[in-house]
Coordinates of C-alpha atoms and ligand atoms in Angstrom, one line a residue:
X1 CA 117.5 90.4 20.4
X2 CA 117.1 92.7 24.0
X3 CA 114.5 92.2 25.9
X4 CA 112.8 95.8 26.5
X5 CA 111.6 96.1 30.2
X6 CA 108.6 97.6 31.0
X7 CA 109.7 100.9 33.0
X8 CA 106.8 103.1 35.4
X9 CA 107.0 106.4 34.6
X10 CA 106.9 108.8 37.9
X11 CA 106.1 112.5 37.1
X12 CA 107.6 113.8 41.1
X13 CA 106.8 117.3 41.4
X14 CA 108.5 119.5 43.8
X15 CA 106.7 123.3 45.3
X16 CA 108.6 124.5 48.6
X17 CA 111.6 124.4 50.4
X18 CA 110.5 121.0 52.7
X19 CA 109.6 119.5 49.0
X20 CA 113.4 119.4 48.3
X21 CA 115.2 117.5 51.0
X22 CA 112.3 114.8 50.4
X23 CA 112.2 114.5 46.4
X24 CA 116.2 113.9 46.3
X25 CA 116.3 109.9 47.8
X26 CA 113.0 109.6 45.8
X27 CA 115.1 110.8 42.4
X28 CA 118.0 108.7 43.5
X29 CA 116.4 105.9 44.0
X30 CA 114.1 105.7 40.9
X31 CA 116.7 106.7 38.9
X32 CA 118.8 104.1 40.0
X33 CA 120.0 101.4 37.2
X34 CA 117.4 98.6 37.5
X35 CA 114.8 100.2 40.0
X36 CA 112.3 99.6 37.1
X37 CA 111.4 103.6 37.6
X38 CA 112.1 106.3 35.6
X39 CA 111.6 109.6 37.5
X40 CA 111.0 113.3 35.6
X41 CA 110.8 116.4 37.7
X42 CA 108.6 118.7 38.0
X43 CA 108.9 122.2 40.3
X44 CA 105.4 124.6 39.9
X45 CA 108.0 127.5 41.3
X46 CA 106.3 128.0 44.8
X47 CA 109.3 128.7 46.1
X48 CA 112.1 130.3 43.8
X49 CA 114.3 132.7 45.6
X50 CA 118.1 131.5 45.4
X51 CA 118.0 130.7 49.0
X52 CA 114.9 129.1 49.1
X53 CA 115.5 126.8 46.0
X54 CA 119.0 127.1 44.3
X55 CA 120.8 125.9 47.2
X56 CA 118.8 123.3 47.5
X57 CA 119.2 121.8 44.4
X58 CA 122.8 122.0 44.2
X59 CA 123.2 121.2 47.7
X60 CA 121.4 117.7 47.5
X61 CA 122.3 117.5 44.1
X62 CA 118.8 116.9 42.6
X63 CA 118.7 117.1 38.9
X64 CA 117.4 120.5 37.7
X65 CA 113.5 120.6 37.2
X66 CA 112.5 119.0 33.5
X67 CA 110.0 121.8 33.5
X68 CA 109.6 125.0 36.5
X69 CA 106.1 126.1 36.4
X70 CA 107.2 129.6 37.7
X71 CA 103.9 130.7 39.8
X72 CA 105.3 132.2 42.4
X73 CA 104.4 134.0 45.4
X74 CA 100.2 134.6 45.8
X75 CA 97.4 134.5 47.7
X76 CA 96.2 130.5 48.6
X77 CA 93.8 130.1 45.8
X78 CA 95.7 132.2 43.5
X79 CA 98.9 130.1 43.9
X80 CA 97.0 127.0 44.2
X81 CA 95.0 127.8 41.1
X82 CA 97.9 129.1 38.9
X83 CA 99.7 125.5 39.5
X84 CA 96.7 123.4 38.3
X85 CA 96.6 125.6 34.8
X86 CA 100.5 125.3 34.4
X87 CA 100.8 121.5 35.5
X88 CA 98.0 120.7 33.1
X89 CA 99.5 120.9 30.2
X90 CA 102.4 119.3 31.3
X91 CA 100.6 116.1 32.0
X92 CA 98.9 115.9 28.9
X93 CA 102.3 116.1 27.1
X94 CA 104.2 113.5 29.3
X95 CA 101.3 111.2 30.0
X96 CA 102.9 109.3 33.0
X97 CA 102.3 106.2 34.9
X98 CA 102.1 108.3 37.9
X99 CA 102.5 111.2 39.5
X100 CA 104.1 111.7 42.7
X101 CA 103.6 114.7 45.3
X102 CA 105.5 115.2 48.6
X103 CA 104.5 116.8 51.7
X104 CA 101.6 119.3 52.1
X105 CA 102.0 122.3 50.5
X106 CA 99.9 123.8 48.3
X107 CA 101.8 122.5 45.5
X108 CA 100.9 118.9 46.6
X109 CA 97.1 119.2 46.6
X110 CA 97.2 121.9 43.4
X111 CA 98.6 119.1 41.3
X112 CA 97.2 115.8 43.0
X113 CA 93.9 117.2 42.5
X114 CA 94.7 117.5 38.5
X115 CA 96.4 114.3 37.8
X116 CA 93.6 112.2 39.5
X117 CA 90.5 113.8 37.3
X118 CA 92.4 113.0 34.4
X119 CA 92.9 109.3 35.7
X120 CA 96.7 109.7 36.3
X121 CA 97.4 107.8 39.7
X122 CA 98.2 109.8 42.0
X123 CA 101.3 108.7 44.9
X124 CA 101.5 110.4 48.5
X125 CA 104.8 110.8 50.5
X126 CA 105.1 111.5 54.1
X127 CA 101.0 110.8 54.0
X128 CA 98.6 110.7 56.8
X129 CA 99.7 113.4 59.2
X130 CA 97.1 115.4 61.5
X131 CA 97.7 118.4 64.0
X132 CA 94.4 118.2 64.2
X133 CA 94.4 122.0 63.7
X134 CA 92.2 123.2 60.9
X135 CA 93.4 126.3 60.8
X136 CA 96.6 125.2 59.5
X137 CA 96.6 125.5 55.4
X138 CA 98.7 122.6 55.3
X139 CA 96.3 120.4 57.0
X140 CA 93.3 121.0 55.2
X141 CA 96.0 120.0 52.2
X142 CA 97.4 117.2 53.9
X143 CA 93.3 115.8 54.4
X144 CA 92.7 116.3 50.5
X145 CA 95.8 115.1 49.2
X146 CA 95.7 111.9 50.9
X147 CA 91.8 111.7 49.8
X148 CA 92.6 111.7 46.4
X149 CA 95.6 109.4 46.4
X150 CA 96.0 105.7 45.3
X151 CA 99.1 104.9 46.8
X152 CA 100.1 106.3 50.6
X153 CA 103.3 106.3 52.0
X154 CA 103.7 107.0 55.5
X155 CA 106.6 108.1 58.1
X156 CA 105.2 107.1 61.5
X157 CA 102.7 104.2 62.2
X158 CA 100.1 106.9 63.5
X159 CA 99.3 108.1 60.1
X160 CA 98.0 104.8 59.3
X161 CA 95.1 104.9 62.0
X162 CA 94.5 108.3 61.0
X163 CA 93.7 107.4 57.4
X164 CA 91.7 104.3 58.7
X165 CA 89.9 107.4 60.3
X166 CA 89.0 108.8 57.0
X167 CA 88.1 105.6 55.4
X168 CA 91.1 104.9 53.5
X169 CA 92.1 101.4 52.5
X170 CA 94.7 99.9 54.5
X171 CA 96.0 98.4 51.1
X172 CA 96.8 101.8 49.7
X173 CA 99.1 102.4 53.0
X174 CA 102.8 101.6 53.1
X175 CA 104.6 102.2 55.7
X176 CA 108.2 102.9 54.8
X177 CA 109.5 105.4 57.1
X178 CA 111.1 109.6 56.4
X179 CA 112.9 110.2 53.7
X180 CA 113.9 113.4 54.5
X181 CA 115.6 111.7 57.0
X182 CA 116.9 109.4 54.4
X183 CA 118.6 112.9 53.1
X184 CA 119.6 113.7 56.5
X185 CA 121.8 110.2 56.9
X186 CA 123.4 111.4 53.1
X187 CA 124.2 114.4 53.9
X188 CA 125.4 114.4 57.7
X189 CA 129.1 114.0 56.9
X190 CA 128.9 117.1 54.6
X191 CA 127.6 119.6 56.7
X192 CA 128.9 122.9 57.3
X193 CA 129.9 122.8 60.4
X194 CA 128.1 125.9 62.8
X195 CA 131.4 127.4 63.7
X196 CA 132.1 128.2 60.1
X197 CA 128.7 129.3 59.7
X198 CA 128.8 131.0 62.6
X199 CA 132.0 132.9 62.2
X200 CA 131.1 134.1 58.7
X201 CA 128.1 135.9 60.1
X202 CA 130.6 137.3 62.7
X203 CA 128.8 135.7 65.5
X204 CA 130.6 136.6 69.1
X205 CA 129.9 132.9 69.9
X206 CA 130.7 129.8 68.6
X207 CA 129.1 127.3 70.8
X208 CA 126.4 126.7 73.3
X209 CA 123.9 128.5 71.4
X210 CA 120.2 127.7 70.6
X211 CA 118.9 127.6 67.1
X212 CA 115.5 129.2 66.1
X213 CA 113.2 129.5 63.5
X214 CA 109.8 130.7 63.2
X215 CA 107.4 131.0 59.7
X216 CA 103.7 129.7 60.6
X217 CA 101.2 132.3 60.0
X218 CA 99.5 131.4 63.2
X219 CA 102.7 132.5 65.0
X220 CA 104.0 135.3 62.4
X221 CA 101.1 136.8 60.5
X222 CA 99.4 137.6 64.2
X223 CA 101.3 140.5 65.1
X224 CA 100.1 140.3 69.2
X225 CA 101.6 136.3 69.2
X226 CA 104.9 137.2 66.9
X227 CA 105.4 140.5 69.9
X228 CA 104.9 137.4 73.0
X229 CA 107.1 135.1 70.9
X230 CA 109.8 137.5 70.1
X231 CA 110.1 138.9 73.6
X232 CA 110.1 135.7 75.3
X233 CA 112.6 134.7 72.9
X234 CA 115.0 137.9 73.6
X235 CA 114.8 137.1 77.0
X236 CA 116.3 133.8 76.8
X237 CA 119.0 135.2 74.5
X238 CA 120.5 136.8 77.5
X239 CA 121.5 133.7 79.0
X240 CA 121.6 131.1 75.9
X241 CA 122.5 133.3 72.5
X242 CA 120.4 132.8 69.5
X243 CA 120.9 131.9 66.3
X244 CA 117.7 132.7 64.1
X245 CA 117.6 132.1 60.1
X246 CA 114.7 134.5 58.9
X247 CA 112.3 133.0 56.4
X248 CA 111.1 136.3 54.0
X249 CA 107.5 136.1 55.3
X250 CA 108.9 136.6 59.0
X251 CA 111.2 139.1 57.6
X252 CA 108.3 140.9 56.4
X253 CA 105.9 140.3 59.1
X254 CA 108.3 141.5 61.5
X255 CA 109.3 144.2 60.2
X256 CA 105.3 145.2 59.3
X257 CA 104.3 144.8 62.5
X258 CA 107.2 147.3 63.7
X259 CA 109.0 145.1 65.7
X260 CA 112.7 144.9 64.5
X261 CA 113.3 147.1 68.0
X262 CA 112.4 143.9 69.7
X263 CA 116.2 142.2 68.8
X264 CA 118.0 145.4 69.1
X265 CA 119.3 144.0 72.7
X266 CA 118.9 141.2 72.4
X267 CA 121.5 138.4 71.4
X268 CA 120.2 137.3 68.4
X269 CA 121.5 136.5 65.6
X270 CA 119.5 137.5 61.9
X271 CA 121.0 135.2 59.3
X272 CA 119.0 134.8 56.0
X273 CA 117.4 131.6 55.3
X274 CA 120.1 128.7 55.3
X275 CA 121.2 126.4 53.0
X276 CA 120.2 122.6 53.7
X277 CA 123.7 121.6 54.9
X278 CA 124.5 124.8 56.8
X279 CA 121.4 124.4 58.2
X280 CA 122.2 120.9 59.2
X281 CA 125.1 122.0 60.9
X282 CA 123.7 124.7 63.2
X283 CA 120.7 122.2 64.4
X284 CA 123.4 119.6 64.9
X285 CA 125.5 121.2 67.1
X286 CA 122.7 123.3 68.6
X287 CA 122.4 123.1 72.3
X288 CA 118.5 123.0 71.7
X289 CA 116.1 124.0 68.6
X290 CA 113.2 126.4 69.0
X291 CA 110.9 126.3 65.9
X292 CA 107.3 125.9 64.4
X293 CA 109.1 124.0 61.7
X294 CA 107.4 120.6 60.8
X295 CA 110.5 118.6 59.8
X296 CA 112.8 120.4 62.0
X297 CA 110.7 118.4 64.7
X298 CA 112.1 115.5 63.0
X299 CA 115.6 116.3 61.8
X300 CA 116.2 117.1 65.6
X301 CA 114.8 113.7 66.9
X302 CA 117.2 112.2 64.3
X303 CA 120.0 113.9 65.4
X304 CA 119.2 113.7 68.9
X305 CA 118.6 117.4 70.1
X306 CA 115.9 118.8 72.4
X307 CA 114.1 120.2 70.2
X308 CA 110.9 122.9 71.9
X309 CA 108.2 123.0 69.6
X310 CA 107.2 126.6 69.6
X311 CA 103.2 125.5 68.7
X312 CA 99.9 123.8 70.2
X313 CA 99.9 120.7 68.3
X314 CA 101.9 118.9 66.1
X315 CA 101.5 116.5 63.0
X316 CA 104.7 113.9 63.6
X317 CA 103.7 112.8 67.6
X318 CA 106.1 110.1 67.3
X319 CA 108.9 113.4 68.1
X320 CA 107.6 113.7 71.0
X321 CA 106.3 110.3 72.0
X322 CA 110.1 108.9 71.1
X323 CA 112.0 111.8 70.2
X324 CA 113.3 114.4 71.6
X325 CA 110.6 117.3 71.2
X326 CA 108.4 119.1 73.4
X327 CA 105.2 120.7 72.2
X328 CA 105.0 123.8 74.4
X329 CA 102.7 126.1 72.7
X330 CA 103.0 130.3 72.5
X331 CA 102.4 130.7 76.1
X332 CA 106.0 133.0 77.5
X333 CA 105.6 130.8 80.9
X334 CA 105.8 127.3 79.3
X335 CA 108.2 128.1 76.9
X336 CA 110.6 129.9 79.3
X337 CA 109.9 126.4 81.5
X338 CA 110.9 123.6 78.4
X339 CA 114.0 125.9 78.5
X340 CA 115.0 125.8 82.0
X341 CA 114.6 122.0 81.8
X342 CA 116.5 121.5 78.8
X343 CA 119.5 123.8 80.7
X344 CA 118.9 122.2 83.7
X345 CA 119.1 118.5 82.8
X346 CA 120.1 118.4 78.8
X347 CA 116.3 117.7 77.7
X348 CA 114.9 114.7 76.3
X349 CA 117.1 112.0 74.9
X350 CA 115.0 110.3 72.7
X351 CA 115.4 107.5 70.3
X352 CA 115.5 106.8 66.6
X353 CA 111.6 106.2 65.2
X354 CA 111.5 102.7 63.3
X355 CA 112.5 102.6 59.9
X356 CA 114.4 106.6 60.3
X357 CA 117.0 104.7 58.4
X358 CA 118.2 105.8 55.8
X359 CA 116.3 103.6 53.3
X360 CA 112.9 105.3 52.6
X361 CA 113.1 106.4 49.4
X362 CA 114.2 103.0 48.1
X363 CA 111.3 101.2 50.2
X364 CA 108.8 103.3 47.8
X365 CA 110.8 102.7 44.3
X366 CA 110.5 99.1 45.6
X367 CA 106.5 99.2 46.4
X368 CA 105.9 101.0 43.5
X369 CA 108.0 98.7 41.2
X370 CA 106.1 95.9 42.1
X371 CA 102.3 97.6 42.2
X372 CA 103.1 98.4 38.5
X373 CA 104.8 95.4 37.5
X374 CA 102.2 93.4 38.9
X375 CA 99.6 95.5 36.5
X376 CA 97.4 96.9 39.5
X377 CA 96.4 100.6 38.8
X378 CA 98.5 101.6 41.8
Ligands
UD1_1 C1 105.3 127.3 52.7 C2 104.3 126.0 52.8 C3 104.4 125.8 54.4 C4 105.8 125.1 54.5 C5 106.9 126.6 53.9 C6 108.4 126.5 54.0 C7 101.7 126.1 52.0 C8 100.7 126.1 51.8 N1 102.7 126.8 52.5 O1 104.7 128.2 53.4 O2 103.8 124.5 54.9 O3 106.7 125.2 56.2 O4 106.2 126.7 52.6 O5 109.1 127.6 53.3 O6 102.2 125.8 51.2 N2 108.6 134.1 49.7 C9 110.2 134.7 49.1 N3 110.7 133.7 48.3 C10 110.2 132.4 48.2 C11 109.5 132.2 48.7 C12 108.4 133.0 48.9 O7 110.3 135.5 49.5 O8 111.5 132.0 47.2 C13 108.0 135.0 50.2 C14 106.8 135.7 49.2 O9 106.4 137.2 50.1 C15 105.7 134.8 50.1 C16 105.8 134.4 51.1 O10 107.3 133.9 51.6 O11 104.4 135.6 49.7 C17 105.2 133.5 51.4 O12 105.2 131.8 50.8 P1 104.5 131.0 50.5 O13 105.1 129.6 49.1 O14 103.0 131.3 50.3 O15 104.2 130.5 52.1 P2 105.4 130.1 53.1 O16 104.7 130.8 54.3 O17 107.0 130.2 53.0

């Protein structure tokens, strides 16, 4: 008679674009034969457009979600509340061994809060990152999710110190590396060459370009800041053409603030949000990247491409101390100075942070299997 193995059932949650590249290697590792784990997937529907969701599921071979809560957009309170209301019956029906959340978006905190109050252990991947800026909605989501979590997986050493400072026991914390970089290694050979993406878009250049992204509320919801940034980036583009995949939030704010004309005579190629493989190719081949994204700071470090971060702080300090990242804020002179440094000396060389080696998700699977097999309440 076959001996039945106890399998821990992990309900994984995704909601927004940056979650998708984190969940792909986790689902793969959990569902590998002999892992001792079985993963199911809930998509909250926070991001829903084809360009913001479907392209990622397809390209990253993420299994279609078992459940899509279909919450869509709203204010923070509306979105968080809707996710909580719709997630609760799913948990009641599935009663998983644990709920796993990734990153710092509204879906992360909403699902963690529902699970913990039902006595279901919460696992947080990408725990302990802190920008120190509580005006960022993500910072609130990070702090609260970590407080609710039973197992916390970190990407860099600073995270454990942050968690200890907030009273979280080191026993719960495991330094495993970066699942987003797992996805980068796994897909790099299949990245869409930038020349292809640029030719399709009718660009008059194929190399020597900078890649820019902007979507943080602090940069795009504040019209004077957005005007200042776009004015400086337009100026840079007159020397180095810029490629700008525009987030839906940003597109709306540019037109609300009447700033479209700023881009008229600039050499900035506006693109719709890009798929993962297109973006990876654009990043890999760029001379530099100018961004306010968190994930892109890490991806450029992994790729060895200079990154100029248009924010006052970062929750990912290892990208500055070991990687290719320079934090410049939104001051035009500071942006210009960092840009000139890249043009003249090529920017920071950087090195690969520890455990950013493509195997973080496997480490997570090993820890989870061990914790649940040993009967620990995670
Ligand atoms: C969210 C995350 C942010 C992450 C970003 C990546 C939170 C608090 N913020 O911000 O951390 O860096 O995702 O994109 O969770 N919209 C669409 N189509 C979509 C999704 C959104 O058009 O598929 C538009 C809607 O007008 C919406 C706006 O974008 O109101 C903002 O979307 P939302 O999910 O509220 O926040 P993001 O700015 O995307």
